[in-house]
PDB file of C-alpha atoms in Angstrom:
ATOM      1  CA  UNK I   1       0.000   0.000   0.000  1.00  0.00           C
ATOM      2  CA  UNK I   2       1.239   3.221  -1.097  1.00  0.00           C
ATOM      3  CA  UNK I   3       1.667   6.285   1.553  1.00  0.00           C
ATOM      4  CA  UNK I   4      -0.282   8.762   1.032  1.00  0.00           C
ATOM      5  CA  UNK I   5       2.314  12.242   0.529  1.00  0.00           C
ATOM      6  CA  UNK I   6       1.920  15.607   2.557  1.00  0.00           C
ATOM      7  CA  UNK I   7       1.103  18.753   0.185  1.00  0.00           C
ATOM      8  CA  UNK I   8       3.980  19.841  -0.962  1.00  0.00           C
ATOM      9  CA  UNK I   9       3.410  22.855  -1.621  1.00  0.00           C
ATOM     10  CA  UNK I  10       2.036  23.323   1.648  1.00  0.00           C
ATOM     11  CA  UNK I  11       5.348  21.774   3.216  1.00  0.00           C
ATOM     12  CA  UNK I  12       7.460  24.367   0.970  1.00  0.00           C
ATOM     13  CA  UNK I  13       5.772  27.129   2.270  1.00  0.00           C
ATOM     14  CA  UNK I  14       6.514  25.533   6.362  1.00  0.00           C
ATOM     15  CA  UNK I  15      10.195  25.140   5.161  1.00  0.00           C
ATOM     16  CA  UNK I  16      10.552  28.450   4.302  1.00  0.00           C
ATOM     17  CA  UNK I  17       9.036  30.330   7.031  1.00  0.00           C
ATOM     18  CA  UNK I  18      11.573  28.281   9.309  1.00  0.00           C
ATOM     19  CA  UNK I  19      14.262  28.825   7.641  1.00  0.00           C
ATOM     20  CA  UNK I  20      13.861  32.392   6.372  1.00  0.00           C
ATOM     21  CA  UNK I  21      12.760  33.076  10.204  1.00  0.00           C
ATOM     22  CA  UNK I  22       9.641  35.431   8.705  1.00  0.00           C
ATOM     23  CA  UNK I  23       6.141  34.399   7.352  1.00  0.00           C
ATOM     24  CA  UNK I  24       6.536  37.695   5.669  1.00  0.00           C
ATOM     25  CA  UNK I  25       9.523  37.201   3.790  1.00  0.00           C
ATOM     26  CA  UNK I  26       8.396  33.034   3.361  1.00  0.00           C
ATOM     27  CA  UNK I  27       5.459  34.966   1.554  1.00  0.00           C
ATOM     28  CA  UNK I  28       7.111  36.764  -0.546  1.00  0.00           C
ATOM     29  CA  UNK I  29       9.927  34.493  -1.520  1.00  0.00           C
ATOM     30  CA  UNK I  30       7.248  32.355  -2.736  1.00  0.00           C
ATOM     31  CA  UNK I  31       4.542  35.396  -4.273  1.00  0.00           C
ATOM     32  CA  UNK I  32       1.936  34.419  -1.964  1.00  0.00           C
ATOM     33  CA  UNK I  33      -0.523  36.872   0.554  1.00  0.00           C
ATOM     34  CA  UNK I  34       0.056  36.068   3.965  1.00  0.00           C
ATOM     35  CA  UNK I  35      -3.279  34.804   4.291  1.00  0.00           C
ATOM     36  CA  UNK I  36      -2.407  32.558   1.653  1.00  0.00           C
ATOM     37  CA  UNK I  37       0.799  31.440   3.239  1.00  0.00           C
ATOM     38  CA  UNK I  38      -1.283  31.077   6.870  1.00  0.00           C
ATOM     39  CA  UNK I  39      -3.538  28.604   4.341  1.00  0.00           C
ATOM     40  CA  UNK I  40      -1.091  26.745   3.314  1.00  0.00           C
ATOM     41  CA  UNK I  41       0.588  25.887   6.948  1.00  0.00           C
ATOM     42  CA  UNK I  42      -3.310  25.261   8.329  1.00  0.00           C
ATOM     43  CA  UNK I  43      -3.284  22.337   5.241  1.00  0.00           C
ATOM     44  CA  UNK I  44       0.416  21.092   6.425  1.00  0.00           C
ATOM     45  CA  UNK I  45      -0.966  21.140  10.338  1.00  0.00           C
ATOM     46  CA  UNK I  46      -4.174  19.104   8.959  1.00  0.00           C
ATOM     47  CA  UNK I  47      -2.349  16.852   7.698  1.00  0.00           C
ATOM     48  CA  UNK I  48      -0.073  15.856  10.201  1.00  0.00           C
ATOM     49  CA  UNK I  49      -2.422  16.938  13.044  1.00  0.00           C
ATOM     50  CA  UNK I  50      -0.209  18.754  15.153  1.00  0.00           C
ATOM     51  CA  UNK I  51       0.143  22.654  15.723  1.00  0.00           C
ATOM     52  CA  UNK I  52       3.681  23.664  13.764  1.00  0.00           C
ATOM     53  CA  UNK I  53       2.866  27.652  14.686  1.00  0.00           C
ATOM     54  CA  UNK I  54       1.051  30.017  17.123  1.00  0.00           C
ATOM     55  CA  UNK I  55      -0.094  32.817  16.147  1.00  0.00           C
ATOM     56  CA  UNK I  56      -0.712  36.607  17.159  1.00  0.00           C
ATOM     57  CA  UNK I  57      -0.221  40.046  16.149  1.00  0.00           C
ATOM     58  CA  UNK I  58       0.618  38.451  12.296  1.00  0.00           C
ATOM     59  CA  UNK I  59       3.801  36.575  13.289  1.00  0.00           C
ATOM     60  CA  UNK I  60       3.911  33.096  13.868  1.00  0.00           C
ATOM     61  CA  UNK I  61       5.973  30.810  16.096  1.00  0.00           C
ATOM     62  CA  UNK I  62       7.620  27.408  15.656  1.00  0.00           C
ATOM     63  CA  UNK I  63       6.123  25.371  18.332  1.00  0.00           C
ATOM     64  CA  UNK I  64       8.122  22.182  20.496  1.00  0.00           C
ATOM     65  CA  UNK I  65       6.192  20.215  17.732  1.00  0.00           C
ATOM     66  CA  UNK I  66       6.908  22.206  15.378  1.00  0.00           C
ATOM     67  CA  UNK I  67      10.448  22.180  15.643  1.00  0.00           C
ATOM     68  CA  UNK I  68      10.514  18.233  15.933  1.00  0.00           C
ATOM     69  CA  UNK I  69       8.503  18.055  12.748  1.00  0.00           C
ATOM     70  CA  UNK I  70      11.279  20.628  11.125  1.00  0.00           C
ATOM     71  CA  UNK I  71      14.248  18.409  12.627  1.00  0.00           C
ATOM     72  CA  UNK I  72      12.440  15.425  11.095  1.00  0.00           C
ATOM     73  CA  UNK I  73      10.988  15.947   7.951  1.00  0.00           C
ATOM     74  CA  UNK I  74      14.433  18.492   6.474  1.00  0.00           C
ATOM     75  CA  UNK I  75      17.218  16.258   6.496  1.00  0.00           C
ATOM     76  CA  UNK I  76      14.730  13.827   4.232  1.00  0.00           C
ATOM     77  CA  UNK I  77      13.903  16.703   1.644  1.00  0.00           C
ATOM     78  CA  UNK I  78      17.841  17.712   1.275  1.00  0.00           C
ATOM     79  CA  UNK I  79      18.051  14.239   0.281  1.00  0.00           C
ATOM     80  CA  UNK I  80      15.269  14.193  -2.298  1.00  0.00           C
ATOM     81  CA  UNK I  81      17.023  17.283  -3.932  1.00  0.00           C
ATOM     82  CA  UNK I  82      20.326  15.542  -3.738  1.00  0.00           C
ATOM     83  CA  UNK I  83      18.822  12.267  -5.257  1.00  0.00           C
ATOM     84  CA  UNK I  84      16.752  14.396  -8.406  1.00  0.00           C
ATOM     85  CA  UNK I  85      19.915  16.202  -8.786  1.00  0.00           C
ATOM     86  CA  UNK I  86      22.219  13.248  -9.035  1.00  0.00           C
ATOM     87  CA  UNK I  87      19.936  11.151 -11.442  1.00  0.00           C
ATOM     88  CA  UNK I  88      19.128  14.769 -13.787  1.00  0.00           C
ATOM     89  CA  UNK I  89      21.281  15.177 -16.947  1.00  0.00           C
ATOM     90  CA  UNK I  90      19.596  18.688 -17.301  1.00  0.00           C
ATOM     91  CA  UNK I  91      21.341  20.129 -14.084  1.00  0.00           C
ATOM     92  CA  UNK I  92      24.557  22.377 -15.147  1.00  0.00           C
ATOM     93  CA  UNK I  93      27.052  23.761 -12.775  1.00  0.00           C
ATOM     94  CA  UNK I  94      25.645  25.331  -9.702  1.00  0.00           C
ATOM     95  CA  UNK I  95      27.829  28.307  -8.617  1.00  0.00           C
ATOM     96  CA  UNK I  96      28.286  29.908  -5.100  1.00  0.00           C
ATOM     97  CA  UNK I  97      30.006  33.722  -5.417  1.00  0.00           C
ATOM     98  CA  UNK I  98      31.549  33.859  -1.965  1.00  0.00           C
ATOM     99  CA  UNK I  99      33.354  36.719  -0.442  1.00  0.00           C
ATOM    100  CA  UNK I 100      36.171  34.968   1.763  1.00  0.00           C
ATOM    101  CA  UNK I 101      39.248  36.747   3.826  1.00  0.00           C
ATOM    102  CA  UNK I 102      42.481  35.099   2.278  1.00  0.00           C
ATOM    103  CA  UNK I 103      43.810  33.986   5.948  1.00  0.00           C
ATOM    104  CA  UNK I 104      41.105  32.093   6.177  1.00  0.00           C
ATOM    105  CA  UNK I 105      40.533  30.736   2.862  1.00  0.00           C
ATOM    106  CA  UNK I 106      44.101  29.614   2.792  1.00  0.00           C
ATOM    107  CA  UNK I 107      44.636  28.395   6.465  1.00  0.00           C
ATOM    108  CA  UNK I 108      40.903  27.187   6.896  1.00  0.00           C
ATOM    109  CA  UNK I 109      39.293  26.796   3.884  1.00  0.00           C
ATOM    110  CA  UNK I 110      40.650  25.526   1.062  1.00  0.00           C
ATOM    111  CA  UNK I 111      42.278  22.794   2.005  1.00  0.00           C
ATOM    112  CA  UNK I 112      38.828  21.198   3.633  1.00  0.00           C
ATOM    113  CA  UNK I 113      37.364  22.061   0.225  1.00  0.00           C
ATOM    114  CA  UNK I 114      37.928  18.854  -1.145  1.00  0.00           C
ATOM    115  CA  UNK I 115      35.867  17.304   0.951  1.00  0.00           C
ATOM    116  CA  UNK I 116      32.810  19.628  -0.228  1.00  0.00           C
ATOM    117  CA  UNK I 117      33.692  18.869  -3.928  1.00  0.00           C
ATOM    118  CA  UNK I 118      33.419  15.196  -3.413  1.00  0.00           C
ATOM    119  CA  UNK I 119      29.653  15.337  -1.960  1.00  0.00           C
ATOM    120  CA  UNK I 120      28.238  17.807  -4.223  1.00  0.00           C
ATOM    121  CA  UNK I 121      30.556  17.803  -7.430  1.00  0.00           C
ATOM    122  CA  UNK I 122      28.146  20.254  -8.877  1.00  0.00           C
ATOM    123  CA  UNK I 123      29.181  22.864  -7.051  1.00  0.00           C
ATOM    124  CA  UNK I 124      31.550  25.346  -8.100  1.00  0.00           C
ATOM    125  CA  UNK I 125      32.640  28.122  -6.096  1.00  0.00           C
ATOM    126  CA  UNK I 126      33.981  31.561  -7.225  1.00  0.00           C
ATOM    127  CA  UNK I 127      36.156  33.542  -4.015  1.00  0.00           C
ATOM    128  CA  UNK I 128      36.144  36.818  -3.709  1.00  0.00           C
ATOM    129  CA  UNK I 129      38.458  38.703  -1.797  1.00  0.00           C
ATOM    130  CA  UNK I 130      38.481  41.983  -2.602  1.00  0.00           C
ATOM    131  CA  UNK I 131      37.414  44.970  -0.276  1.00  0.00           C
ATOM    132  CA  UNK I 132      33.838  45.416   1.576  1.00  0.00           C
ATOM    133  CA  UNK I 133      33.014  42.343   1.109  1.00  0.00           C
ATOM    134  CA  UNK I 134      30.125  42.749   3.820  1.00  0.00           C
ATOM    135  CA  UNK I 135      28.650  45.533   1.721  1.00  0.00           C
ATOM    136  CA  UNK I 136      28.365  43.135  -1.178  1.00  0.00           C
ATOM    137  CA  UNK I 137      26.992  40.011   0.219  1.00  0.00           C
ATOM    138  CA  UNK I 138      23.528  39.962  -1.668  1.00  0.00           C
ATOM    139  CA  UNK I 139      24.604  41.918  -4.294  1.00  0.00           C
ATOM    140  CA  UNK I 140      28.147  40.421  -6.555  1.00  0.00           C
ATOM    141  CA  UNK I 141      28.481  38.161  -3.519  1.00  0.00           C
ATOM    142  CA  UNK I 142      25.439  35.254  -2.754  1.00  0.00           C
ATOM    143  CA  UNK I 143      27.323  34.951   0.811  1.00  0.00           C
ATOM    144  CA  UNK I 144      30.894  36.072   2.888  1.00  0.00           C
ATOM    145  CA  UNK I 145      32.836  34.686   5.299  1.00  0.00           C
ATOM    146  CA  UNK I 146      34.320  37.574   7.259  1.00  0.00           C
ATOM    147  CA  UNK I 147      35.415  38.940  11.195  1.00  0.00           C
ATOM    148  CA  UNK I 148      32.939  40.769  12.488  1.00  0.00           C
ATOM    149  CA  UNK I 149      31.639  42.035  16.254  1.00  0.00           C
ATOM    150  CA  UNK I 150      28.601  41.621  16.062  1.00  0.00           C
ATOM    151  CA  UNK I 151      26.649  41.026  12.313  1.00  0.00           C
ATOM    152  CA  UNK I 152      23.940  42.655  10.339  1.00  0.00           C
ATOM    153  CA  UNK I 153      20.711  41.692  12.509  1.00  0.00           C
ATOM    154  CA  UNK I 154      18.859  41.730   8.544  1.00  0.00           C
ATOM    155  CA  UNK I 155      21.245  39.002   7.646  1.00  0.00           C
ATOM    156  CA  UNK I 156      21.413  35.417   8.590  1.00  0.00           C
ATOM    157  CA  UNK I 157      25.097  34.529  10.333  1.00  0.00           C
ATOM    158  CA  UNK I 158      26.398  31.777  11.889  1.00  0.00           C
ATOM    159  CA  UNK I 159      29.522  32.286  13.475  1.00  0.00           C
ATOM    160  CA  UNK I 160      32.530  30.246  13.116  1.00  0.00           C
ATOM    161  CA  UNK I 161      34.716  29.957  16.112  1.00  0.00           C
ATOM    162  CA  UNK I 162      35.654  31.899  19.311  1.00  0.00           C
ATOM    163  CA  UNK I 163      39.643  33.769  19.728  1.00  0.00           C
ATOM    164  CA  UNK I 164      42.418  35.272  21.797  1.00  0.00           C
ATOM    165  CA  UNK I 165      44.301  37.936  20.920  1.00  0.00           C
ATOM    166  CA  UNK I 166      48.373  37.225  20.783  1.00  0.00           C
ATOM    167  CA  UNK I 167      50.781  39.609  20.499  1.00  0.00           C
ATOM    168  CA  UNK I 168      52.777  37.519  17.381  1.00  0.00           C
ATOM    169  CA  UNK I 169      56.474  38.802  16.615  1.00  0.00           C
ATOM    170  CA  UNK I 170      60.388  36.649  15.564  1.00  0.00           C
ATOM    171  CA  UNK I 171      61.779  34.604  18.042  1.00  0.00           C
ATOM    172  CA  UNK I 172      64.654  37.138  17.793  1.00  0.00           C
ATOM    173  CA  UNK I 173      62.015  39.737  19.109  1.00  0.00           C
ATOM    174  CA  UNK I 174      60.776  38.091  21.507  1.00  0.00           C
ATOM    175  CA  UNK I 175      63.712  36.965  23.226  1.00  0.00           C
ATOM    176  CA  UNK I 176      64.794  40.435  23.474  1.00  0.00           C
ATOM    177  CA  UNK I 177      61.403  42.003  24.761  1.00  0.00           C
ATOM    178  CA  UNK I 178      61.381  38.945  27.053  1.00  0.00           C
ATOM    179  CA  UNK I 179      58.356  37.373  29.361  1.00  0.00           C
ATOM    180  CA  UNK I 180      57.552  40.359  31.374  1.00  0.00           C
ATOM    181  CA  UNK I 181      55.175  43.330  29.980  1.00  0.00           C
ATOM    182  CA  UNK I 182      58.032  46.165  29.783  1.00  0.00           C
ATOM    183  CA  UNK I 183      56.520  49.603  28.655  1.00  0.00           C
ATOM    184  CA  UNK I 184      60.153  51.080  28.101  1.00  0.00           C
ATOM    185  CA  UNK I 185      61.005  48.019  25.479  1.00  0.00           C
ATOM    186  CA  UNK I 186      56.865  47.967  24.047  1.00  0.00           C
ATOM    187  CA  UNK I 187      57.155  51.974  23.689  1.00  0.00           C
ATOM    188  CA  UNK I 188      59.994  51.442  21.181  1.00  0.00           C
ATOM    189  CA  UNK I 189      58.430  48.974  18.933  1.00  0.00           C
ATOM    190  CA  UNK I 190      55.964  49.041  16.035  1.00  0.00           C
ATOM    191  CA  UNK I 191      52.933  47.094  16.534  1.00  0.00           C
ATOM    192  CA  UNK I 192      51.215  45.298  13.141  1.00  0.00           C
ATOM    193  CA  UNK I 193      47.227  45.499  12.937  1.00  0.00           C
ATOM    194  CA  UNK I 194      45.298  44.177  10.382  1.00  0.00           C
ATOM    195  CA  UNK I 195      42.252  46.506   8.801  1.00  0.00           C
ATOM    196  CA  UNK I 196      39.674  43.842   9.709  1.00  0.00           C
ATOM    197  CA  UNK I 197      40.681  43.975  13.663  1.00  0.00           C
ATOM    198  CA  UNK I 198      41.102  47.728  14.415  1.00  0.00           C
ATOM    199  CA  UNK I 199      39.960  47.225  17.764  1.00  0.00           C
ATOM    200  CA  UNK I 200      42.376  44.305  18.458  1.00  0.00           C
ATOM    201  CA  UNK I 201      45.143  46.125  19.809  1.00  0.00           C
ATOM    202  CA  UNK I 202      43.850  48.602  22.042  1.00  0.00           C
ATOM    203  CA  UNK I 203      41.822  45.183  23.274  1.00  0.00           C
ATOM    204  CA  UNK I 204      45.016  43.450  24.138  1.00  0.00           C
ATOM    205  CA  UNK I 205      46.520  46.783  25.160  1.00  0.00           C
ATOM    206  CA  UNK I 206      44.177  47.602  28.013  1.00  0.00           C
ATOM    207  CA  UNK I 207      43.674  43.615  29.143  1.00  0.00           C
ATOM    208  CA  UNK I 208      47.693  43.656  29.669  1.00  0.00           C
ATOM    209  CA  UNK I 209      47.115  46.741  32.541  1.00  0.00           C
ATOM    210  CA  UNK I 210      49.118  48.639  29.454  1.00  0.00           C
ATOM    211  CA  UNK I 211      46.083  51.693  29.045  1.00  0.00           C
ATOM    212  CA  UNK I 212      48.368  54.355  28.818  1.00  0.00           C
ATOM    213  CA  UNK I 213      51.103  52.722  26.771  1.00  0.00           C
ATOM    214  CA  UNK I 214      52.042  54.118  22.566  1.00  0.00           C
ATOM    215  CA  UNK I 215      54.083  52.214  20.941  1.00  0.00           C
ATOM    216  CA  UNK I 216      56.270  54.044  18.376  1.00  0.00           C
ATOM    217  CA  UNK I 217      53.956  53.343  15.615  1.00  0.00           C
ATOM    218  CA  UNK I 218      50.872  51.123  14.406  1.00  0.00           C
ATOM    219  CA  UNK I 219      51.141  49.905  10.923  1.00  0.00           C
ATOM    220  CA  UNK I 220      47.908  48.593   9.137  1.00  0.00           C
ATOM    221  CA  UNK I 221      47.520  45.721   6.790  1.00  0.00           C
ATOM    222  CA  UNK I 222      45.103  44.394   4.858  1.00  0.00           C
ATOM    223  CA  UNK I 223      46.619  40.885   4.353  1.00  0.00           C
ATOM    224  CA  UNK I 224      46.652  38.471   7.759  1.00  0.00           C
ATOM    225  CA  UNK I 225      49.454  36.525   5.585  1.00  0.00           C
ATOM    226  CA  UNK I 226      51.763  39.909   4.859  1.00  0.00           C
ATOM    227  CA  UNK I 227      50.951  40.214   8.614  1.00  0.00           C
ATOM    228  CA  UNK I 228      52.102  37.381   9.350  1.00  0.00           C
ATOM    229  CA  UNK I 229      55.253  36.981   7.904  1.00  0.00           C
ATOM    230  CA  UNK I 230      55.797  41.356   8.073  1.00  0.00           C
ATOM    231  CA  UNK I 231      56.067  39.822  11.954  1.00  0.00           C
ATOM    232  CA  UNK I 232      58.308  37.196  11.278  1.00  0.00           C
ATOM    233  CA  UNK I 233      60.985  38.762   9.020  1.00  0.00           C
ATOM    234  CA  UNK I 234      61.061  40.998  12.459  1.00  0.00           C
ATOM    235  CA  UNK I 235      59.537  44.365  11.130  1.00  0.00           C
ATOM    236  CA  UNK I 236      56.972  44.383  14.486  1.00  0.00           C
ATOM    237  CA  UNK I 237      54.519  43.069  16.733  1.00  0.00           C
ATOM    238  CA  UNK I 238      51.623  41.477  14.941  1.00  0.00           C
ATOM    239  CA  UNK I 239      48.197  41.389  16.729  1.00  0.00           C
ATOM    240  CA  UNK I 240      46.402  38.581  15.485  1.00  0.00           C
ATOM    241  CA  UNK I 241      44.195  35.851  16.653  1.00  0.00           C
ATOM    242  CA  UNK I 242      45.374  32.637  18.088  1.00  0.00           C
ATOM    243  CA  UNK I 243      43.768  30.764  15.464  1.00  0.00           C
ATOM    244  CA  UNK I 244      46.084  32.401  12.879  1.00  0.00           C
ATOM    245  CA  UNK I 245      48.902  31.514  14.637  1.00  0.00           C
ATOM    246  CA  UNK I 246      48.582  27.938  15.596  1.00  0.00           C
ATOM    247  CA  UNK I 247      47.672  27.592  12.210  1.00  0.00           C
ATOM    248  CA  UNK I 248      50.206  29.241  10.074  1.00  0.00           C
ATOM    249  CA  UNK I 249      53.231  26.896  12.297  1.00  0.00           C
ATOM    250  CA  UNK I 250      55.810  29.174  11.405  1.00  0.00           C
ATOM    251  CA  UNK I 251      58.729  28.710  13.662  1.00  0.00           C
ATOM    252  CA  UNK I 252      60.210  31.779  13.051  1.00  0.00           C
ATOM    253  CA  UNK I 253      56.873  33.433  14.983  1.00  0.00           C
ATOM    254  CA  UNK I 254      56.700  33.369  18.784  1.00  0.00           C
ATOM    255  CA  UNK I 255      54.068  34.359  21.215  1.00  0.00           C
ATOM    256  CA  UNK I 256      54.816  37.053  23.740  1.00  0.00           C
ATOM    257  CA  UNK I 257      53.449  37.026  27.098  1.00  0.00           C
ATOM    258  CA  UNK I 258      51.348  33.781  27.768  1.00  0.00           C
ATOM    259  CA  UNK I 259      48.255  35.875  28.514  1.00  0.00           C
ATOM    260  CA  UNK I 260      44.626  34.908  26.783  1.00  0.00           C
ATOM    261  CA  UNK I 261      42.818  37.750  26.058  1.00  0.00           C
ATOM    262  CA  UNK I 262      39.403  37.454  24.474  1.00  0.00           C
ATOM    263  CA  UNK I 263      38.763  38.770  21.032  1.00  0.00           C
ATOM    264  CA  UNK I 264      36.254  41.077  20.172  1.00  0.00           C
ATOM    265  CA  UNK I 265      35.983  39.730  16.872  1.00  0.00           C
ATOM    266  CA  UNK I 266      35.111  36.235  15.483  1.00  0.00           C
ATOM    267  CA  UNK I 267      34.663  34.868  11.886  1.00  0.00           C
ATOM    268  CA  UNK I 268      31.042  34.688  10.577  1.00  0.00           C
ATOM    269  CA  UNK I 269      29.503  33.084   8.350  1.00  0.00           C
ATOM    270  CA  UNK I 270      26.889  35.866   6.369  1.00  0.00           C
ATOM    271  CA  UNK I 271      23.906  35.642   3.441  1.00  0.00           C
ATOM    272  CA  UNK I 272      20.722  37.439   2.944  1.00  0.00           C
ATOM    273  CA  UNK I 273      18.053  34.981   4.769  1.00  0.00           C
ATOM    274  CA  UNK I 274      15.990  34.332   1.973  1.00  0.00           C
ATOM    275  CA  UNK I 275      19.403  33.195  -0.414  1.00  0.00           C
ATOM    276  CA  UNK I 276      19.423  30.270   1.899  1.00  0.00           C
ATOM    277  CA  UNK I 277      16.785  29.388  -0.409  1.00  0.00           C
ATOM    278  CA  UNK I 278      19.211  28.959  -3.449  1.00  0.00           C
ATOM    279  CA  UNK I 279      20.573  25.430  -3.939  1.00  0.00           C
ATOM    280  CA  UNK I 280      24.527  26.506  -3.706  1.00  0.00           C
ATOM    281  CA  UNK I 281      23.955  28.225  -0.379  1.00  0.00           C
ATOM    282  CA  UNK I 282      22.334  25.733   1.403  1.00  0.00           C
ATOM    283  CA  UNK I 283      24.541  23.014   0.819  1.00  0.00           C
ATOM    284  CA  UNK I 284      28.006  25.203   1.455  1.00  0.00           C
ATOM    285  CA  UNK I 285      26.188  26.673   4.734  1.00  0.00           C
ATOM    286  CA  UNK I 286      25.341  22.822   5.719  1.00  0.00           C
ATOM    287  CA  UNK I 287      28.600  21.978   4.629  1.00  0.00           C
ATOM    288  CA  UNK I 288      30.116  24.418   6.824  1.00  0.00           C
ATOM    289  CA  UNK I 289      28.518  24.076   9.919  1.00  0.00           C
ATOM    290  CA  UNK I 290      28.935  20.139   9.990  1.00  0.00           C
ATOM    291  CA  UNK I 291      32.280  20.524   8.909  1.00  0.00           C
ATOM    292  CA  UNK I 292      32.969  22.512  11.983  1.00  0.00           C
ATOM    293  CA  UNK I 293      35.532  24.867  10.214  1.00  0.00           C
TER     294      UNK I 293
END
């Protein structure tokens, strides 16, 4: 006996409003009133006889069994795309235009990107790293990867990982600053920031008790790599985040002052809400999160 199958276009319109976070913009992703929408979910909840939403004022909330019936019933429908796009000879390239930071593409990134590639060969990414990148996401860029405080409440973001700040310079350097915050030695050195973490340093500077330290100078960059190895060929101090460290391995780069101090910045993940929507990003943002870069 053959099981009977849920409207779908009813269940469309309950996937959207979850993951778009707003029956309003679920209604007008998909051209519909929002008394059609409303319709649509009252079908879905007949069907399956339980209460997905409450209602008032016009905005409607995912219920306990509303969430279970999300958590259930999504994993199966990414698979039914997956399966129609493996078996269709009519599906071309899909392509992802994603804004990335080159630290993190290179360190983080790319070399995990295999991995992606092998589960959805389809998929084709172009990386952009050029400047204001935030500015563009939903415009040249579908989604970004970038350091940011706190994101864009109009944009959906997922953030990435947690950091220190280190004070980064050449073992040469920090042998002769040595272990012990020295204001005469600091004053005489030039500190490297990168453009994407202008509050780093005065950050690190005031958790260190330093508040009314200047160094000779503060040079910017706009490359974490330049930074990087600006720092190691001994030119100054780099402020960076832990992450960038560990992960470069350079043994010509030491830590100074064993110190955590927590970053104001983190890396986030960043798309328009109702993008998540297109095919190429949702499967890089699922990629991402379970990847756990």
């Amino acid at each position: 006996m053959s099981r009977r199958l849920p409207p779908l276009r009813a269940l469309e319109a309950f996937l959207r409003v979850v993951r778009l976070g707003s029956a309003r913009a679920a209604a007008a992703e998909l051209g519909l009133s929002p008394s059609a929408l409303s319709r649509r979910i009252g079908t879905l909840e007949e069907f399956v006889g339980r209460k997905l939403f409450t209602r008032a004022h016009q905005a409607m909330q995912l219920t306990d069994e509303g969430r279970a019936f999300y958590d259930a019933v999504a994993p199966h429908i990414e698979a039914l795309a997956a399966a129609v796009e493996s078996q269709s000879d009519n599906l071309g390239v899909m392509r992802l235009h994603l804004g990335v930071l080159p630290l993190f593409g290179g360190q983080r990134l790319f070399p995990r990107l295999g991995e992606l590639r092998k589960l959805h060969p389809r998929l084709h990414i172009d990386i952009d790293t050029g400047p204001h990148l935030l500015d563009r996401v939903g415009d040249t860029l579908d989604a970004a990867i970038l350091l940011l405080q706190h994101p864009d409440p109009s944009l959906h973001a997922v953030r990435l990982d947690h950091n220190s700040v280190y004070a980064i310079a050449s073992r040469e350097l920090a042998a002769e600053i040595g272990s012990t915050p020295d204001t005469v030695k600091l004053s005489r050195q030039t500190f490297l920031v990168h453009n994407e973490l202008p509050d780093s340093f005065g950050t690190w500077r005031d958790a260190m008790g330093l508040k009314t330290f200047e160094p000779a100078a503060v040079d910017h960059y706009d490359s974490g790599q330049l930074l990087l190895e600006a720092a190691a060929q001994g030119l100054g101090i780099a402020i960076m985040h832990d992450d960038h460290f560990k992960r470069a391995g350079d043994k010509r780069l030491a830590r100074l002052f064993d110190v955590d101090v927590p970053s104001p910045y983190s890396y986030w993940f960043v798309c328009r809400p109702r993008d998540l929507e297109q095919r190429p990003v949702r499967l890089f943002h699922d990629w991402l999160v379970d990847a756990g870069l």
